CSV table of C-alpha atoms and ligand atoms in Angstrom, one decimal:
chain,number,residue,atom,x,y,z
A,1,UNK,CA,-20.4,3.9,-11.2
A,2,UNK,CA,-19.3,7.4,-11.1
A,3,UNK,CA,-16.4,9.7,-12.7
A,4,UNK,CA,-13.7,6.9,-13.3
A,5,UNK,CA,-11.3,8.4,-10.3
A,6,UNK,CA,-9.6,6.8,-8.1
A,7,UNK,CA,-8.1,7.2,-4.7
A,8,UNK,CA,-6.3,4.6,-2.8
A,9,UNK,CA,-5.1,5.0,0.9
A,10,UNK,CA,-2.3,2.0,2.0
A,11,UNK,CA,-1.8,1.0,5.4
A,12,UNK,CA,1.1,-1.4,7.0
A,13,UNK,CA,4.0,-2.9,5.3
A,14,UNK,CA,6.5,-2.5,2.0
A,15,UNK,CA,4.1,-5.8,1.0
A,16,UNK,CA,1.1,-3.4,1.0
A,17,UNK,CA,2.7,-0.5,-0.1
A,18,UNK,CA,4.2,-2.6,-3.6
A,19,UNK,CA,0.6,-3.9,-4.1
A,20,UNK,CA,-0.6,-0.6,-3.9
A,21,UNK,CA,1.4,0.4,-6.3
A,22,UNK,CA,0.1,-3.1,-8.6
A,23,UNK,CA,-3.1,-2.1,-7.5
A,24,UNK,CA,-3.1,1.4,-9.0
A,25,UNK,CA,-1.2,0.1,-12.1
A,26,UNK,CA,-4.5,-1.9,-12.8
A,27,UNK,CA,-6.8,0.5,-12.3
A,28,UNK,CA,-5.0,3.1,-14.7
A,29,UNK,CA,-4.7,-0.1,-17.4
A,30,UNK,CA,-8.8,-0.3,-17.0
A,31,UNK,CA,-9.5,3.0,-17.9
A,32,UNK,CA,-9.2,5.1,-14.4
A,33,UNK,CA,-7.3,8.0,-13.4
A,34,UNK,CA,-6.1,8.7,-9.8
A,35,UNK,CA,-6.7,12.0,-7.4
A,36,UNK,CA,-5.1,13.3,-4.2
A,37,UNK,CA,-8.2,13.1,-2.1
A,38,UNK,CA,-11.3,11.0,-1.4
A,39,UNK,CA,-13.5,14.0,-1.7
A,40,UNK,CA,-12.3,14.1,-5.7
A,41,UNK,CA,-12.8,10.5,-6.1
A,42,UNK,CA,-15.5,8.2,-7.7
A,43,UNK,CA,-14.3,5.2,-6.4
A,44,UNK,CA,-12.2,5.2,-2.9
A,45,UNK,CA,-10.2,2.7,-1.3
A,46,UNK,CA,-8.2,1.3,1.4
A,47,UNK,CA,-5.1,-1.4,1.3
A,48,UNK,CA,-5.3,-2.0,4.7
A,49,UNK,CA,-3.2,-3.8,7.9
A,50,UNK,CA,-4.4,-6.4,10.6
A,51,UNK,CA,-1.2,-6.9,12.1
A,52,UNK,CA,-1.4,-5.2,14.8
A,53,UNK,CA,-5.6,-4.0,16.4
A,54,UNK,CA,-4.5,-0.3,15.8
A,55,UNK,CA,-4.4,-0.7,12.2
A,56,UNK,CA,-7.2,-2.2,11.4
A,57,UNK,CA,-9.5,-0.2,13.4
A,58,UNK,CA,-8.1,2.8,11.2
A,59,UNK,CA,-9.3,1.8,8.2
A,60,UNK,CA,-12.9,1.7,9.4
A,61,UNK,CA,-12.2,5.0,11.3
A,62,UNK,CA,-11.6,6.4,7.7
A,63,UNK,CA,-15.1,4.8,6.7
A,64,UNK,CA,-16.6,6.2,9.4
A,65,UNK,CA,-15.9,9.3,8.2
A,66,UNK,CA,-18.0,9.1,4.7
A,67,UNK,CA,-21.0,7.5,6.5
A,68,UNK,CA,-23.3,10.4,6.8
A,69,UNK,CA,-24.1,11.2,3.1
A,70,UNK,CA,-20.6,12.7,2.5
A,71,UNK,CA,-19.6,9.2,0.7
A,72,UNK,CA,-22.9,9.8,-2.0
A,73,UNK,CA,-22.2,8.4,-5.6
A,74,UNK,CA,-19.1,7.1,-4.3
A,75,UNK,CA,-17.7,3.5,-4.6
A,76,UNK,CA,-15.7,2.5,-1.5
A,77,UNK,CA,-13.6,-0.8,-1.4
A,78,UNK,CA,-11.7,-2.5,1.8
A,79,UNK,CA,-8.5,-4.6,0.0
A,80,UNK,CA,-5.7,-5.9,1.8
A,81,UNK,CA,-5.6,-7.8,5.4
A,82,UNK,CA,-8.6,-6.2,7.0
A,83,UNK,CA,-10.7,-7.4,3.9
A,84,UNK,CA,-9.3,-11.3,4.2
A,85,UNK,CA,-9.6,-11.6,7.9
A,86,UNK,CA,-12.9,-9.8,7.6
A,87,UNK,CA,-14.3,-10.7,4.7
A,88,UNK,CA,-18.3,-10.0,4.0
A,89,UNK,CA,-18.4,-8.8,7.3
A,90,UNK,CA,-17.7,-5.6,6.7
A,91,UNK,CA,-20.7,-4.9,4.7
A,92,UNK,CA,-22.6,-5.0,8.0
A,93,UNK,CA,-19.9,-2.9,9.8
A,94,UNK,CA,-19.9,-0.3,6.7
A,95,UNK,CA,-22.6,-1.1,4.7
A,96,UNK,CA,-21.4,1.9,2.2
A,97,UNK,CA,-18.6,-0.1,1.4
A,98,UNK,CA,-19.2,-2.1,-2.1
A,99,UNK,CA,-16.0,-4.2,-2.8
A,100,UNK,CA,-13.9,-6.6,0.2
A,101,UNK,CA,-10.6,-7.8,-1.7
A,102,UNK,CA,-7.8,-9.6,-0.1
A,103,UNK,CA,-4.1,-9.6,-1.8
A,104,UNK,CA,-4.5,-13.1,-3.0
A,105,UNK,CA,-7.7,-11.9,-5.5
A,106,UNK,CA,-5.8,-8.9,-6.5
A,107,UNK,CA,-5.4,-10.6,-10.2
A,108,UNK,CA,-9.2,-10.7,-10.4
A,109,UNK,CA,-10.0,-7.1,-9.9
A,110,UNK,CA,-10.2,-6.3,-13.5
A,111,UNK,CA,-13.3,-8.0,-13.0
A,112,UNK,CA,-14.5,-7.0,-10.0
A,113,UNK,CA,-14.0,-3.4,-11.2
A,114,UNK,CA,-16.6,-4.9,-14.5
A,115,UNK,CA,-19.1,-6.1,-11.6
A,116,UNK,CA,-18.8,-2.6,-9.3
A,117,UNK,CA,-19.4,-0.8,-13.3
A,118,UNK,CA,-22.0,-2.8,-13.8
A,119,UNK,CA,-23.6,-1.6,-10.3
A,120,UNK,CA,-23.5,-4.5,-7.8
A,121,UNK,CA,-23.0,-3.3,-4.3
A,122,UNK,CA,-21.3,-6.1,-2.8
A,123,UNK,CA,-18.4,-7.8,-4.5
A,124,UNK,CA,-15.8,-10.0,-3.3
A,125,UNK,CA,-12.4,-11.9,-3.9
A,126,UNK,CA,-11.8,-13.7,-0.9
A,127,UNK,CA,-10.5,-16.7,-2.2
A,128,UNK,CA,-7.2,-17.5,-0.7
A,129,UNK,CA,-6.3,-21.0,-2.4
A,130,UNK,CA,-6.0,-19.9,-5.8
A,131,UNK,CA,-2.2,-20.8,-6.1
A,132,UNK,CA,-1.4,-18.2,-7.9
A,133,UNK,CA,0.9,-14.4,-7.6
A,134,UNK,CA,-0.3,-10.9,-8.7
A,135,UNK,CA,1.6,-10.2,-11.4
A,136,UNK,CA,0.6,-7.1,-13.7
A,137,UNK,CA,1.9,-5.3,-16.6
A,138,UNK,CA,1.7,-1.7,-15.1
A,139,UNK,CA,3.1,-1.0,-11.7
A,140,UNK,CA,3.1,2.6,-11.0
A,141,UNK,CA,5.9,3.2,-8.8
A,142,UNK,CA,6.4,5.8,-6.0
A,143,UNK,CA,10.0,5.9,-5.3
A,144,UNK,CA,11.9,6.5,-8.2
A,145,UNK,CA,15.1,5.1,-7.0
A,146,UNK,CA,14.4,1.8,-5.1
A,147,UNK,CA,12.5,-0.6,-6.6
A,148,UNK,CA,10.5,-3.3,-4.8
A,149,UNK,CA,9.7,-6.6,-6.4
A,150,UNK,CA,7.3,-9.1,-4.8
A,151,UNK,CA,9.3,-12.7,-5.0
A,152,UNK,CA,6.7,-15.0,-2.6
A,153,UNK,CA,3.5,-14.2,-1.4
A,154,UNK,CA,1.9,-15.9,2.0
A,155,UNK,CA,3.3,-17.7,4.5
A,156,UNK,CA,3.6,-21.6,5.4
A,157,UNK,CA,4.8,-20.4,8.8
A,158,UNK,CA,1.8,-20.5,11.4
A,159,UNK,CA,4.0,-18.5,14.6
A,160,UNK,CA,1.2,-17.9,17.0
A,161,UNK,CA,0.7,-14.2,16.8
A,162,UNK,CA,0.4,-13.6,13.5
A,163,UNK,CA,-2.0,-13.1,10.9
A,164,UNK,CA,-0.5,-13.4,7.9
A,165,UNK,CA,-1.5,-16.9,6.8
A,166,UNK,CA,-5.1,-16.0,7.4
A,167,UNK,CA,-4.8,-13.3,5.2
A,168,UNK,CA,-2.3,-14.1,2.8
A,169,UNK,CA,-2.4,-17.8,2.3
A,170,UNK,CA,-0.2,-20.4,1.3
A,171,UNK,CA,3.6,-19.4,0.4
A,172,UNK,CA,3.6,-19.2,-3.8
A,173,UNK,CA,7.0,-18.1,-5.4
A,174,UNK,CA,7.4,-16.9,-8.6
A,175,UNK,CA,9.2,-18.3,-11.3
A,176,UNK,CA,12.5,-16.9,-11.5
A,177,UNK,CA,12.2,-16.0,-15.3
A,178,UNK,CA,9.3,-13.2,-14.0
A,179,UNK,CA,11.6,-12.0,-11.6
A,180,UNK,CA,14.6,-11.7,-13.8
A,181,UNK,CA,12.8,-9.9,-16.3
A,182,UNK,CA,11.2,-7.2,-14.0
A,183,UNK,CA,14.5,-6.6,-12.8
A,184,UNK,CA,16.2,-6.3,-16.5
A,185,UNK,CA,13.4,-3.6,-17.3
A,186,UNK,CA,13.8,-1.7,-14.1
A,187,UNK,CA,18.1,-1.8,-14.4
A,188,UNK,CA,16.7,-0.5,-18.3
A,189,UNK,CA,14.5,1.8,-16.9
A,190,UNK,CA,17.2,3.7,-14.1
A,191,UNK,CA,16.7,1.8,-11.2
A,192,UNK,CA,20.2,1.3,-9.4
A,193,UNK,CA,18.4,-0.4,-6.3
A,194,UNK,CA,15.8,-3.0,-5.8
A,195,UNK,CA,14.4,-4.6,-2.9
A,196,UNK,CA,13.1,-8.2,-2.8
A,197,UNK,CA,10.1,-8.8,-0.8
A,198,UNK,CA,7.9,-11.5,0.6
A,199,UNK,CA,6.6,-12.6,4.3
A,200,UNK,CA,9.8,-15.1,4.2
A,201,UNK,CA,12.2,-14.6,1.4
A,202,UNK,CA,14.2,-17.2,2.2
A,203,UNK,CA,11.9,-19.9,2.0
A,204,UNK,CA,11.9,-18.4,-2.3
A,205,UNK,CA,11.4,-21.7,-4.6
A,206,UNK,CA,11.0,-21.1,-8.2
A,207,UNK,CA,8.2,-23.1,-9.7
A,208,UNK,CA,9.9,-23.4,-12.8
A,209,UNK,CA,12.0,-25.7,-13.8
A,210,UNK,CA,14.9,-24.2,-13.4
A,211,UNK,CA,14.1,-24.4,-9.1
A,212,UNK,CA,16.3,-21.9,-7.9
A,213,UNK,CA,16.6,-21.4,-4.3
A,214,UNK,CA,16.6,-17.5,-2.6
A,215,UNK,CA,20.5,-17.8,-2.8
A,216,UNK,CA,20.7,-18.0,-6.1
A,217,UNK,CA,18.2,-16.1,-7.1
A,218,UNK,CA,19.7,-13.1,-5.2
A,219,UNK,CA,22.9,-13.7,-6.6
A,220,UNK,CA,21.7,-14.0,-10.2
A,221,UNK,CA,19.4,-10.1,-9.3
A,222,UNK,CA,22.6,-9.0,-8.2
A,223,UNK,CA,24.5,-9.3,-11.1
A,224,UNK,CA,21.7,-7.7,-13.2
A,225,UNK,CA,23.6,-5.0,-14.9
A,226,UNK,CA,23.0,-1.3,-14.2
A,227,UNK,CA,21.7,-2.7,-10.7
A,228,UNK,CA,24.2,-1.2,-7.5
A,229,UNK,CA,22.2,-2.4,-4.8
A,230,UNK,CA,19.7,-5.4,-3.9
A,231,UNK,CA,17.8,-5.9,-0.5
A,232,UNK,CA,16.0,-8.0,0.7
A,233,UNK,CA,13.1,-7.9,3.5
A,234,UNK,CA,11.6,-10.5,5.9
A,235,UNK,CA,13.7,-13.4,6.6
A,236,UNK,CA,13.0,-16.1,8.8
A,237,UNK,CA,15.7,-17.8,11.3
A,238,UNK,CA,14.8,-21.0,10.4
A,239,UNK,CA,15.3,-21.2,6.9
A,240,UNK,CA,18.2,-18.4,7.0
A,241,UNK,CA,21.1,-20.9,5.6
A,242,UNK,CA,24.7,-20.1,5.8
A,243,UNK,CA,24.5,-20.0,1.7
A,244,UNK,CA,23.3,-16.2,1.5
A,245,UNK,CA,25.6,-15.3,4.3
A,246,UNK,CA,28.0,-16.4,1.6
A,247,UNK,CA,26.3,-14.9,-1.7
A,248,UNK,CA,26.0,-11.7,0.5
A,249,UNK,CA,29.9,-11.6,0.9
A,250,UNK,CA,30.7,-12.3,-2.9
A,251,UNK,CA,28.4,-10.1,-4.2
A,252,UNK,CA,29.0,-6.3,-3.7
A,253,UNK,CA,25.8,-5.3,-5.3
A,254,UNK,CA,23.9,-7.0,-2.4
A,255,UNK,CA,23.8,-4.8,0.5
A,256,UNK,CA,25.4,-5.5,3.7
A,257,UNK,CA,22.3,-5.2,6.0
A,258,UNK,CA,20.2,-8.1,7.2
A,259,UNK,CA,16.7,-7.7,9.1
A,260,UNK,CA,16.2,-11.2,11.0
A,261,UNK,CA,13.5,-11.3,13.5
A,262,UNK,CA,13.9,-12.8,16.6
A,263,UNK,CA,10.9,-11.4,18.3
A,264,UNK,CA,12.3,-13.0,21.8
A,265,UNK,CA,15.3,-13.9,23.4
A,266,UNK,CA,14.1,-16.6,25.6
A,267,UNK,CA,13.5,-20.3,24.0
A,268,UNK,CA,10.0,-20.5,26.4
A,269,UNK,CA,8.5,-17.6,24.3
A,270,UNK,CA,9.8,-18.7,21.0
A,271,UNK,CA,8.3,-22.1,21.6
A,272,UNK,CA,4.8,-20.6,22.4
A,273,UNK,CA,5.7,-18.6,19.8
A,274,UNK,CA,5.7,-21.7,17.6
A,275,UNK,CA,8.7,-20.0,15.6
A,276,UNK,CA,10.7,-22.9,15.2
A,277,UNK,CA,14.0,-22.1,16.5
A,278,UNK,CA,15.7,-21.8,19.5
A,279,UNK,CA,18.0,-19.0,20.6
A,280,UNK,CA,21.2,-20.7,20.5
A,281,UNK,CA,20.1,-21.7,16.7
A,282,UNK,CA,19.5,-18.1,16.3
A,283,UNK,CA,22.7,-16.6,17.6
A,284,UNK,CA,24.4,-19.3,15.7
A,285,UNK,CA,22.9,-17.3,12.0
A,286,UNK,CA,23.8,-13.6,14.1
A,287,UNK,CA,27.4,-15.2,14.2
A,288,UNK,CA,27.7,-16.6,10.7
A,289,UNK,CA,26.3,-12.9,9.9
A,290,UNK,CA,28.8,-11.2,12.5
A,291,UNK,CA,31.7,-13.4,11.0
A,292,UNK,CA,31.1,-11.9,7.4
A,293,UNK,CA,34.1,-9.6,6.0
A,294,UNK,CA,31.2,-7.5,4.6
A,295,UNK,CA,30.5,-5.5,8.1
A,296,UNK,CA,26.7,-6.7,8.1
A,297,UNK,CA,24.5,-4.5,10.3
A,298,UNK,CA,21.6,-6.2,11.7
A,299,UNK,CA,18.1,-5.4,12.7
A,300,UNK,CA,15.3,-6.8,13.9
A,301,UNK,CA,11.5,-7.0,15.2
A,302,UNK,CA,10.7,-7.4,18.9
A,303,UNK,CA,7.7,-8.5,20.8
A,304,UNK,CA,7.4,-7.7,24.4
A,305,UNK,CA,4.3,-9.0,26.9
A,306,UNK,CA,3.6,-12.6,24.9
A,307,UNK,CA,0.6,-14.6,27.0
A,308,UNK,CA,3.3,-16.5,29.6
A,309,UNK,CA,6.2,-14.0,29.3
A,310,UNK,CA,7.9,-13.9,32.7
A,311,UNK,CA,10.1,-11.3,33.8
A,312,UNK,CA,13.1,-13.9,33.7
A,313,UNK,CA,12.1,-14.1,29.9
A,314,UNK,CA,12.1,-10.7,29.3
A,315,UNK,CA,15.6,-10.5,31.1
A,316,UNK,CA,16.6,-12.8,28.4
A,317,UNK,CA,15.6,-10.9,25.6
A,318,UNK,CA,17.2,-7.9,27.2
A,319,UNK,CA,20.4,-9.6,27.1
A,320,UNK,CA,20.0,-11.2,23.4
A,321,UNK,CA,20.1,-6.7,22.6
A,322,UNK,CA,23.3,-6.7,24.6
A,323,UNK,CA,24.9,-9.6,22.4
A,324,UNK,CA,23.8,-9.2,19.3
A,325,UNK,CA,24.3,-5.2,19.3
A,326,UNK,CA,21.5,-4.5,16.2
A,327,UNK,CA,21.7,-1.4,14.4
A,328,UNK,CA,18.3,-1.3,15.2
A,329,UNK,CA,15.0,-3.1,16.2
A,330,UNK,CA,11.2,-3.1,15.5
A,331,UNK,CA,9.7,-3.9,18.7
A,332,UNK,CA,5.8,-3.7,19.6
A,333,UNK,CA,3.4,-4.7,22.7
A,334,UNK,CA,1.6,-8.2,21.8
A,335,UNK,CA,-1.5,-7.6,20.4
A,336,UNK,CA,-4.3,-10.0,20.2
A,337,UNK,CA,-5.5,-10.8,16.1
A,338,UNK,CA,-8.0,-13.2,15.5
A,339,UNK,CA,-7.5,-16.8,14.5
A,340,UNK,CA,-4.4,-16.9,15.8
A,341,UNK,CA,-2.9,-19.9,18.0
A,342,UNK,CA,-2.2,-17.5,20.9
A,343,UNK,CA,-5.6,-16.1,21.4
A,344,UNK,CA,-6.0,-19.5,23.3
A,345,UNK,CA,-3.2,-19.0,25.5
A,346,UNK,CA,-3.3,-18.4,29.2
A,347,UNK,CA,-0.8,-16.2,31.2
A,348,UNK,CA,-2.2,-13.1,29.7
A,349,UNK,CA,0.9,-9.8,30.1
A,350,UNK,CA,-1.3,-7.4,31.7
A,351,UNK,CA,-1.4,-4.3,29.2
A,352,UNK,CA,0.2,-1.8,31.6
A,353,UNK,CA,3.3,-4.3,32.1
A,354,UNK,CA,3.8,-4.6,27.9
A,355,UNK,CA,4.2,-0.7,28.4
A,356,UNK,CA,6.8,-1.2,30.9
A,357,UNK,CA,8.4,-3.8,29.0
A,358,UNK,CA,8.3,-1.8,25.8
A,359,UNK,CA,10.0,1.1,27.5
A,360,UNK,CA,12.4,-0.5,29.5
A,361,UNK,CA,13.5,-2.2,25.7
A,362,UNK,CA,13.5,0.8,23.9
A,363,UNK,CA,16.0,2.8,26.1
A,364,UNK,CA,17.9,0.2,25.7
A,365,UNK,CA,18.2,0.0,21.9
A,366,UNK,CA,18.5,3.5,22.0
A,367,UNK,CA,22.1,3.8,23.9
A,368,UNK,CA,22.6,0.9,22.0
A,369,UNK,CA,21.8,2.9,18.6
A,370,UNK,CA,23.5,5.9,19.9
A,371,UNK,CA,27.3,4.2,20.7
A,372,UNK,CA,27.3,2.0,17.7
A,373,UNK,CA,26.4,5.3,15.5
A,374,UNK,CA,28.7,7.5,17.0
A,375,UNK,CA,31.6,5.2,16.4
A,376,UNK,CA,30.9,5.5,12.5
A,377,UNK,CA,31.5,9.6,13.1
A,378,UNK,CA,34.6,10.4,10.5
A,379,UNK,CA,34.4,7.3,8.3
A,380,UNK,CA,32.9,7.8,4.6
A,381,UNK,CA,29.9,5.9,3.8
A,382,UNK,CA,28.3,5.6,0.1
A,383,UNK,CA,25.0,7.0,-0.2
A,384,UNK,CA,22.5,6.8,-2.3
A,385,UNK,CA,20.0,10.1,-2.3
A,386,UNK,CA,16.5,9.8,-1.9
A,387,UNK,CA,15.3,12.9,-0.9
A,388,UNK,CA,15.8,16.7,0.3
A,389,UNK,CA,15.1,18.6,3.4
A,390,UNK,CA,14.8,21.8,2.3
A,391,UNK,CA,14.1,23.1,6.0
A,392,UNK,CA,17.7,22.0,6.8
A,393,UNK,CA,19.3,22.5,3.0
A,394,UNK,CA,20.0,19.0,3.6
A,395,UNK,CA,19.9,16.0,1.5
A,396,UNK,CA,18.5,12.6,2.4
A,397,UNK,CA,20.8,9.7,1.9
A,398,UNK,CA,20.7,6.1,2.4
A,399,UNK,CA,23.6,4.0,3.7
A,400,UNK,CA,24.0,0.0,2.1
A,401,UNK,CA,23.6,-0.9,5.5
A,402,UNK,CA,20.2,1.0,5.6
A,403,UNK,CA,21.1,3.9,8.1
A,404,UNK,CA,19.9,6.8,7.1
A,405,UNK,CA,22.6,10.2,6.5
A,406,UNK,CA,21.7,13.4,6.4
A,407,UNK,CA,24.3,16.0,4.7
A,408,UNK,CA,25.3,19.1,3.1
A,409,UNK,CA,26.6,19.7,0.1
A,410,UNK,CA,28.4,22.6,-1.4
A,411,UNK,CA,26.6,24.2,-4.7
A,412,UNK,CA,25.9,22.1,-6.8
A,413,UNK,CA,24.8,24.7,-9.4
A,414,UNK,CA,21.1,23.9,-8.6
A,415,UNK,CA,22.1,20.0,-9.9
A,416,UNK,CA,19.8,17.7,-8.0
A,417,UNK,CA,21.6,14.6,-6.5
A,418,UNK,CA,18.7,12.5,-6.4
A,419,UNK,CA,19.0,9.4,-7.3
A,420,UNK,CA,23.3,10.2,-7.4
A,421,UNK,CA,25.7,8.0,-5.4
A,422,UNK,CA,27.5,10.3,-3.2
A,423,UNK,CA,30.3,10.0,-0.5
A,424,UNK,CA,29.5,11.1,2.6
A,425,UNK,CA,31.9,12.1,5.9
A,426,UNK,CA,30.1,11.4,9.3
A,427,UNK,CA,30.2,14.0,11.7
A,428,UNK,CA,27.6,13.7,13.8
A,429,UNK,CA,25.6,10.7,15.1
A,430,UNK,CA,21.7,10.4,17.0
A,431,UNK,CA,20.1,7.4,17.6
A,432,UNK,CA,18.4,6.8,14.6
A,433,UNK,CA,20.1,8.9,12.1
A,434,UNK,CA,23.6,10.2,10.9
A,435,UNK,CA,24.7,13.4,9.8
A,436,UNK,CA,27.5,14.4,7.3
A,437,UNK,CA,28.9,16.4,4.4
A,438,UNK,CA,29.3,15.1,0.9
A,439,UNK,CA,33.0,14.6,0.1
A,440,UNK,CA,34.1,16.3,-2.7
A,441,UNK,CA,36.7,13.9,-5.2
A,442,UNK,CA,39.4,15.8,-6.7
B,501,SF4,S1,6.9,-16.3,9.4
B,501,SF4,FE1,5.5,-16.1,11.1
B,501,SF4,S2,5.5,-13.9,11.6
B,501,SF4,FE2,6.3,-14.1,9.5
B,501,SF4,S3,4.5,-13.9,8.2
B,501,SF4,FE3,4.8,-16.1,8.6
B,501,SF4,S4,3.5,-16.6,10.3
B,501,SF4,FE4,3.8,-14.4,10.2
């Protein structure tokens, strides 16, 4: 093995991007030291995404790229989604590549990385039943003021489009006690905001005895001291009970943004969907959410052109925008991913219709996105900074209900507000943004 360097590229979700940062936490605790580019590295590698075809041909775009020669007396290593769903495959498609790795074998890699030292050219961990979370004692973090904490891995789900349960397996929660504990050392270590993740958060069990449910357990984060903000990110419709609704409104601490896919407004798509709700069971979660005293904004992921989506259907998901009003949406043309249910569909959305679809949706949700912004302009909303733009001399500021707010300050004698909670007035408003000026108190 050469010079113990390392450089990891991560593709795809906050899922990804927090096991990156597990990832990297293990490979500084066996010995290795990360650099900014491949070129530098002894060992290269790639988290990578399968959700959608586009990303995972990228990751063997990047491999391409080392093929001839360049990639000499370096390691390379596939983890992630593309090396699940793959699996030993991809030592015929890049037979420079050394190590395939999926998230549920991340726990082994101190071993793997033994096997790669001890100069074996093709090692695995594919194993996907082993029932267990990756858990480490070093996560190096990249944002310094959010914090994400894995809660459940996999998915029990099996909604026809998707991946994930190839690649991530069975849903395994972690015991409460782990996740409690993470989140007292990162209130000790500065963090004021942490986001809880999984493929379906709500669907949390602790395996411990003490069994709390995702209610309680994002009641019990949220009154972590030192903690200001917790979020939360994927839910599912169907196991979305009216009992976080209800920890959401008596806890401050927990933001008042929701993200619940819907992915279609017509029940004949959601049941070839295999999502296991209807609409009407859908909207009747938007209005427990809409009914809240907490102002909740919503969001949520779209997919237009599903094999058997009629324009009638798409009509109906058009309307669903109109009464639901999100704040915004992730929306995307169906894409084909292997071993999924809906490959053997018929009814195919021909690929130049999706487009049309996609746009048509997306102009939508933009005037939608542009009205409900602009009536926020002259209200004061709580930030919390994350970054600057220098270009602008503005800061970067995040809304609780996950907008993003751009603003000036006056001096502030070179003081950095990073990582500051700072009142904000709205003055102007774009689709996807706000602008603003801090608000000075007396
Ligand atoms: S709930 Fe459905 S879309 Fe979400 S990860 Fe599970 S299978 Fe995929």
């Amino acid at each position: 093995m050469p010079a113990k360097t390392f450089y990891i590229e991560t593709f795809g979700c906050q899922m990804n991007a927090h096991d990156s940062e597990k990832v990297i936490g293990t490979l500084i605790r066996n010995g290795y030291s990360p650099v900014e580019t491949p070129e530098e590295a002894g060992l290269v590698l790639y988290n990578t995404c399968s959700i959608r075809d586009k990303a995972e041909q990228k990751v063997f775009s990047r491999l391409q790229q080392f093929k001839r020669g360049s990639g000499k007396g370096k390691v390379f290593g596939v983890l992630g989604c593309v090396a699940q769903q793959e699996g030993e495959r991809i030592f015929e498609r890049a037979p420079h590549v050394s190590l395939v790795c999926g998230s549920a074998s991340y726990s082994r890699l101190p071993e793997l990385l033994v096997q790669l030292e001890a100069g074996e050219n093709r090692v695995t961990g594919l194993s996907l039943n082993r029932g267990e979370t990756f858990e480490t004692p070093l996560t190096r973090r990249d944002n310094p003021h959010r914090a994400y904490i894995t809660i459940i891995e996999g998915c029990d789900k099996s909604c026809a489009y998707c991946v994930v349960p190839f690649t991530r397996g069975p849903e395994r929660s972690r015991t409460s006690a782990g996740i409690m504990e993470e989140a007292r050392q990162l209130a000790g270590s500065g963090y004021t905001e942490i986001q809880l993740l999984g493929q379906n958060v709500n669907s949390y069990r602790d395996p411990s005895p003490a069994g709390w449910d995702f209610a309680t357990l994002l009641s019990r984060v949220a009154a972590v001291p030192g903690i200001r903000r917790v979020r939360f990110t994927t839910s599912h419709p169907r196991d979305f009970g009216r009992d976080i609704v209800e920890v959401i409104d008596a806890h401050p601490a927990i933001c008042n943004h929701v993200h619940l896919p819907v992915q279609s407004g017509s029940d004949a798509v959601l049941a070839r969907m295999q999502r296991l709700y209807g609409r009407d069971e859908y909207m009747r979660r938007i209005e427990w959410l809409k009914a809240s005293p907490r102002n909740i904004s919503l969001t949520t992921d779209i997919i237009v052109g599903f094999p058997g989506e009629t324009e009638e259907d798409f009509h109906r998901t058009l309307q669903l925008l109109d009464e639901v009003e999100y704040d915004s949406i992730f929306s995307f043309k169906y894409s084909p991913r292997p071993n999924t249910a809906a490959l053997n569909l018929d009814r195919a959305v021909p690929e130049e219709e999706k487009g049309r679809r996609l746009t048509i949706l997306q102009e939508k949700q933009r005037s939608i996105q542009i009205r409900r912004n602009s009536a926020l302009i002259g209200s004061v909303e709580e930030v919390l900074v994350e970054g600057r733009n220098a270009a602008l001399g503005q800061w970067i500021g995040r809304t609780s209900q996950n907008r993003v707010l751009n603003f000036a300050s006056p001096a502030t004698n070179g003081d950095s507000l990073l990582g500051r909670y700072v009142s904000v007035r709205v003055t102007r408003a774009g689709p996807n943004s706000l602008v603003g000026e801090a608000v000075l108190r007396a």
